């Protein structure tokens, strides 16, 4: 079953890209929460086996929500949505 | 130079900061989240009326603490992740804010960094779609986002709270799969009389259970052999109750087995720690006031031992009073006068814990998972590998590094440290206290070379 996350609030949306796919997300929202609500569950593959991972702790502790922005690997749960972000799923470790 | 630096803006840190400012201390608060509140009061300064109804009155108690912080003269720096601390007088705390490093000095330091979810290593717990119950709460509090068709699994009062909050939001979980049994409750009963001192907490728990029933949320108790099924994504939770295997199809599975103190900083500073058998976790050793083995370094809140949000706020006020006293700002008469109420409150809050610990024990199969289960999420190390390395001669977590990389990924053992210690203790027939936890080193968070370079001594 696909996970479905629903957003209780609504606000102005902006466009971002995730692995080339254009997605509309609420501006200023927590990035990991917004991506989940947009139907994205796989944020990265692990270094060791390439296994899929997505947000686990939402508090900056587990590093499973890594994404790449402008060549820098960062924790999506510690970022906010900004218009025009060009994100890639985090392949490797930090 | 500040009189006092506080790391963490949860109930402990917020209460500490406003008390410090009231007593005329110069104080700064550093917190890595974008707004104050900590874990329980996440997003408290940004919550609209609709979300307030869903989250309940307990949550709204955080508003007073946040207002106290805002009204105080404390310098509050949000989005600041602390990754290094030099002890001594003064203390130097290094943090990064938006990728830019900086440091601050202070005469006394308070660590109010709270708790982490206890790891719940079961088959499939690394799949996308599996999150901690705390993560589910953070999604709701900070973002107003909730999963549909979720299953909540594990044990502890936080699961009831989350289930009720989800139901109030119109998205009740499919089921609550609980690992504790009636036998656990019976075993906990002798601890009930003492727990009655904290009757408010108990009453709240009963209120939550009644609300769960009203919402018709399905509960399974005494569940064993929990496993998440799925290839690239969680697809179902399976478990056994009394010999019958159940399977619930769900895309989101929220796990919980209580929370444990976040000891990253106190361990990196090589402070003394104690093993708490009831909480099955390590706590930094402190005196009654929260001062550690390092003079002028204090720990307050869940980071010093799990006692909940009310206790955290009391402890936050108490450590500041003692720090002010130690810095010569208040005399012993005032110290005693100002601290009586909070000491009493703290002791009432703590009296409930032994009952809760016994009623919601962590199952042995989760403390010491089966061989094929992944323990270290970062490096994908299984319980079987750790047992093997232990049998091959690794006595403690630091020696495991000669064999593999458990605990050496970016999370620095936050979600595998306790499990690794339990497994080593099992193989060597000893206690977790003897095995201990792995040694940690700064940086406490992965930092880029650019951040390190920006701190080059010549810029100091
Ligand atoms: C995910 C989660 C959800 C919880 N939800 C509830 C709940 O709904 N109800 C309840 O009663 N209890 C809840 N708890 C239990 C909780 O621990 C306490 O009730 C309460 O929040 C403890 O307060 P505190 O001030 O000790 O720490 P916290 O509230 O945890 O605050 C600690 C703060 O320190 C900051 N911090 C930590 N490390 C660093 C660092 N290196 N640099 C900078 N800042 C740092 C964190 O960002 C955080 O804001 C939850 C626990 C967790 C882990
Ligand atoms: S979800 Fe754990 S670090 Fe972001």
PDB file of C-alpha atoms in Angstrom, chain B residues 150-274:
ATOM      1  CA  UNK B 150      -1.321   4.150   9.461  1.00  0.00           C
ATOM      2  CA  UNK B 151      -0.697   1.508  12.093  1.00  0.00           C
ATOM      3  CA  UNK B 152       0.784   2.502  15.471  1.00  0.00           C
ATOM      4  CA  UNK B 153       2.915  -0.197  17.060  1.00  0.00           C
ATOM      5  CA  UNK B 154       4.953  -0.743  20.212  1.00  0.00           C
ATOM      6  CA  UNK B 155       4.076   0.464  23.671  1.00  0.00           C
ATOM      7  CA  UNK B 156       3.795   3.494  25.898  1.00  0.00           C
ATOM      8  CA  UNK B 157       1.462   6.414  26.617  1.00  0.00           C
ATOM      9  CA  UNK B 158       2.768   8.484  23.685  1.00  0.00           C
ATOM     10  CA  UNK B 159       1.075   5.991  21.320  1.00  0.00           C
ATOM     11  CA  UNK B 160      -2.305   6.704  22.929  1.00  0.00           C
ATOM     12  CA  UNK B 161      -1.758  10.443  22.649  1.00  0.00           C
ATOM     13  CA  UNK B 162      -0.823  10.202  18.977  1.00  0.00           C
ATOM     14  CA  UNK B 163      -3.759   7.889  18.181  1.00  0.00           C
ATOM     15  CA  UNK B 164      -6.170  10.308  19.825  1.00  0.00           C
ATOM     16  CA  UNK B 165      -4.659  13.319  18.057  1.00  0.00           C
ATOM     17  CA  UNK B 166      -4.945  11.517  14.711  1.00  0.00           C
ATOM     18  CA  UNK B 167      -8.575  10.622  15.421  1.00  0.00           C
ATOM     19  CA  UNK B 168      -9.382  14.232  16.347  1.00  0.00           C
ATOM     20  CA  UNK B 169      -7.857  15.291  13.014  1.00  0.00           C
ATOM     21  CA  UNK B 170     -10.230  12.913  11.235  1.00  0.00           C
ATOM     22  CA  UNK B 171      -7.530  10.390  10.340  1.00  0.00           C
ATOM     23  CA  UNK B 172      -7.605   7.707  13.059  1.00  0.00           C
ATOM     24  CA  UNK B 173      -4.990   4.970  12.773  1.00  0.00           C
ATOM     25  CA  UNK B 174      -6.115   1.586  11.421  1.00  0.00           C
ATOM     26  CA  UNK B 175      -5.034  -0.059  14.659  1.00  0.00           C
ATOM     27  CA  UNK B 176      -2.878   0.174  17.742  1.00  0.00           C
ATOM     28  CA  UNK B 177      -0.641  -2.876  18.044  1.00  0.00           C
ATOM     29  CA  UNK B 178       0.750  -2.959  21.576  1.00  0.00           C
ATOM     30  CA  UNK B 179       3.531  -5.178  22.866  1.00  0.00           C
ATOM     31  CA  UNK B 180       2.705  -4.978  26.567  1.00  0.00           C
ATOM     32  CA  UNK B 181       0.401  -7.607  28.092  1.00  0.00           C
ATOM     33  CA  UNK B 182      -1.968  -7.953  31.030  1.00  0.00           C
ATOM     34  CA  UNK B 183       0.783  -9.799  32.879  1.00  0.00           C
ATOM     35  CA  UNK B 184       2.944  -6.677  32.618  1.00  0.00           C
ATOM     36  CA  UNK B 185       0.161  -4.590  34.102  1.00  0.00           C
ATOM     37  CA  UNK B 186      -0.215  -7.046  37.000  1.00  0.00           C
ATOM     38  CA  UNK B 187       3.522  -6.892  37.615  1.00  0.00           C
ATOM     39  CA  UNK B 188       3.324  -3.091  37.646  1.00  0.00           C
ATOM     40  CA  UNK B 189       0.474  -2.943  40.197  1.00  0.00           C
ATOM     41  CA  UNK B 190       2.701  -2.977  43.321  1.00  0.00           C
ATOM     42  CA  UNK B 191       4.226   0.250  42.012  1.00  0.00           C
ATOM     43  CA  UNK B 192       0.847   1.911  41.670  1.00  0.00           C
ATOM     44  CA  UNK B 193       0.493   3.292  45.234  1.00  0.00           C
ATOM     45  CA  UNK B 194       3.679   5.330  44.883  1.00  0.00           C
ATOM     46  CA  UNK B 195       2.590   6.457  41.421  1.00  0.00           C
ATOM     47  CA  UNK B 196      -0.592   7.944  42.891  1.00  0.00           C
ATOM     48  CA  UNK B 197       1.438  10.988  43.929  1.00  0.00           C
ATOM     49  CA  UNK B 198       1.485  11.775  40.237  1.00  0.00           C
ATOM     50  CA  UNK B 199      -2.252  11.137  39.906  1.00  0.00           C
ATOM     51  CA  UNK B 200      -2.697  13.923  37.371  1.00  0.00           C
ATOM     52  CA  UNK B 201      -0.522  12.075  34.877  1.00  0.00           C
ATOM     53  CA  UNK B 202      -2.349   8.800  35.527  1.00  0.00           C
ATOM     54  CA  UNK B 203      -5.711  10.503  35.123  1.00  0.00           C
ATOM     55  CA  UNK B 204      -4.626  11.945  31.794  1.00  0.00           C
ATOM     56  CA  UNK B 205      -3.605   8.503  30.597  1.00  0.00           C
ATOM     57  CA  UNK B 206      -7.007   7.093  31.541  1.00  0.00           C
ATOM     58  CA  UNK B 207      -8.691   9.957  29.727  1.00  0.00           C
ATOM     59  CA  UNK B 208      -6.738   9.097  26.589  1.00  0.00           C
ATOM     60  CA  UNK B 209      -7.721   5.431  26.817  1.00  0.00           C
ATOM     61  CA  UNK B 210     -11.389   6.404  27.173  1.00  0.00           C
ATOM     62  CA  UNK B 211     -11.127   8.676  24.149  1.00  0.00           C
ATOM     63  CA  UNK B 212      -9.506   5.869  22.147  1.00  0.00           C
ATOM     64  CA  UNK B 213     -12.489   3.653  22.928  1.00  0.00           C
ATOM     65  CA  UNK B 214     -14.935   6.406  21.939  1.00  0.00           C
ATOM     66  CA  UNK B 215     -13.209   6.725  18.565  1.00  0.00           C
ATOM     67  CA  UNK B 216     -13.505   2.947  18.155  1.00  0.00           C
ATOM     68  CA  UNK B 217      -9.797   2.494  17.490  1.00  0.00           C
ATOM     69  CA  UNK B 218      -8.866  -1.165  17.361  1.00  0.00           C
ATOM     70  CA  UNK B 219      -6.293  -2.286  19.956  1.00  0.00           C
ATOM     71  CA  UNK B 220      -4.241  -5.475  20.040  1.00  0.00           C
ATOM     72  CA  UNK B 221      -2.300  -6.147  23.249  1.00  0.00           C
ATOM     73  CA  UNK B 222       0.478  -8.606  24.008  1.00  0.00           C
ATOM     74  CA  UNK B 223       1.599  -8.536  20.356  1.00  0.00           C
ATOM     75  CA  UNK B 224       4.764 -10.498  19.597  1.00  0.00           C
ATOM     76  CA  UNK B 225       7.139 -10.977  16.657  1.00  0.00           C
ATOM     77  CA  UNK B 226       6.331  -7.676  14.979  1.00  0.00           C
ATOM     78  CA  UNK B 227       7.605  -7.405  11.406  1.00  0.00           C
ATOM     79  CA  UNK B 228       7.161  -4.825   8.690  1.00  0.00           C
ATOM     80  CA  UNK B 229       6.625  -6.363   5.283  1.00  0.00           C
ATOM     81  CA  UNK B 230       7.472  -4.720   1.974  1.00  0.00           C
ATOM     82  CA  UNK B 231      10.187  -4.581  -0.664  1.00  0.00           C
ATOM     83  CA  UNK B 232      10.878  -0.926  -1.339  1.00  0.00           C
ATOM     84  CA  UNK B 233       8.260   0.526   0.933  1.00  0.00           C
ATOM     85  CA  UNK B 234       6.317  -0.602   4.014  1.00  0.00           C
ATOM     86  CA  UNK B 235       3.264  -2.559   2.892  1.00  0.00           C
ATOM     87  CA  UNK B 236       1.984  -4.282   6.023  1.00  0.00           C
ATOM     88  CA  UNK B 237       2.645  -4.970   9.684  1.00  0.00           C
ATOM     89  CA  UNK B 238       2.412  -8.568  10.810  1.00  0.00           C
ATOM     90  CA  UNK B 239       2.432  -9.814  14.411  1.00  0.00           C
ATOM     91  CA  UNK B 240       1.169 -12.603  16.662  1.00  0.00           C
ATOM     92  CA  UNK B 241      -1.270 -12.402  19.527  1.00  0.00           C
ATOM     93  CA  UNK B 242      -1.803 -15.565  21.586  1.00  0.00           C
ATOM     94  CA  UNK B 243      -0.564 -17.837  18.803  1.00  0.00           C
ATOM     95  CA  UNK B 244      -2.593 -16.231  16.001  1.00  0.00           C
ATOM     96  CA  UNK B 245      -0.732 -14.386  13.265  1.00  0.00           C
ATOM     97  CA  UNK B 246      -2.260 -11.088  12.123  1.00  0.00           C
ATOM     98  CA  UNK B 247      -1.407  -8.926   9.137  1.00  0.00           C
ATOM     99  CA  UNK B 248      -2.566  -5.330   8.666  1.00  0.00           C
ATOM    100  CA  UNK B 249      -2.021  -3.725   5.285  1.00  0.00           C
ATOM    101  CA  UNK B 250      -0.659  -0.199   5.842  1.00  0.00           C
ATOM    102  CA  UNK B 251       1.663   2.211   4.044  1.00  0.00           C
ATOM    103  CA  UNK B 252       2.794   3.976   7.206  1.00  0.00           C
ATOM    104  CA  UNK B 253       3.879   2.250  10.398  1.00  0.00           C
ATOM    105  CA  UNK B 254       4.707   4.404  13.407  1.00  0.00           C
ATOM    106  CA  UNK B 255       6.859   2.647  16.005  1.00  0.00           C
ATOM    107  CA  UNK B 256       7.397   3.505  19.657  1.00  0.00           C
ATOM    108  CA  UNK B 257       8.960   1.915  22.734  1.00  0.00           C
ATOM    109  CA  UNK B 258       9.329   4.990  24.898  1.00  0.00           C
ATOM    110  CA  UNK B 259      12.076   7.583  24.774  1.00  0.00           C
ATOM    111  CA  UNK B 260      15.630   7.571  26.151  1.00  0.00           C
ATOM    112  CA  UNK B 261      17.934  10.437  27.197  1.00  0.00           C
ATOM    113  CA  UNK B 262      19.944  12.002  24.390  1.00  0.00           C
ATOM    114  CA  UNK B 263      23.448  11.570  25.781  1.00  0.00           C
ATOM    115  CA  UNK B 264      25.454  12.635  22.698  1.00  0.00           C
ATOM    116  CA  UNK B 265      26.942  15.735  24.321  1.00  0.00           C
ATOM    117  CA  UNK B 266      27.474  14.394  27.836  1.00  0.00           C
ATOM    118  CA  UNK B 267      29.223  11.334  26.378  1.00  0.00           C
ATOM    119  CA  UNK B 268      31.411  13.363  24.034  1.00  0.00           C
ATOM    120  CA  UNK B 269      32.455  15.371  27.100  1.00  0.00           C
ATOM    121  CA  UNK B 270      33.372  12.079  28.865  1.00  0.00           C
ATOM    122  CA  UNK B 271      31.134  12.855  31.832  1.00  0.00           C
ATOM    123  CA  UNK B 272      30.219  10.024  34.200  1.00  0.00           C
ATOM    124  CA  UNK B 273      27.092   8.048  33.231  1.00  0.00           C
ATOM    125  CA  UNK B 274      24.918   5.568  35.094  1.00  0.00           C
TER     126      UNK B 274
END
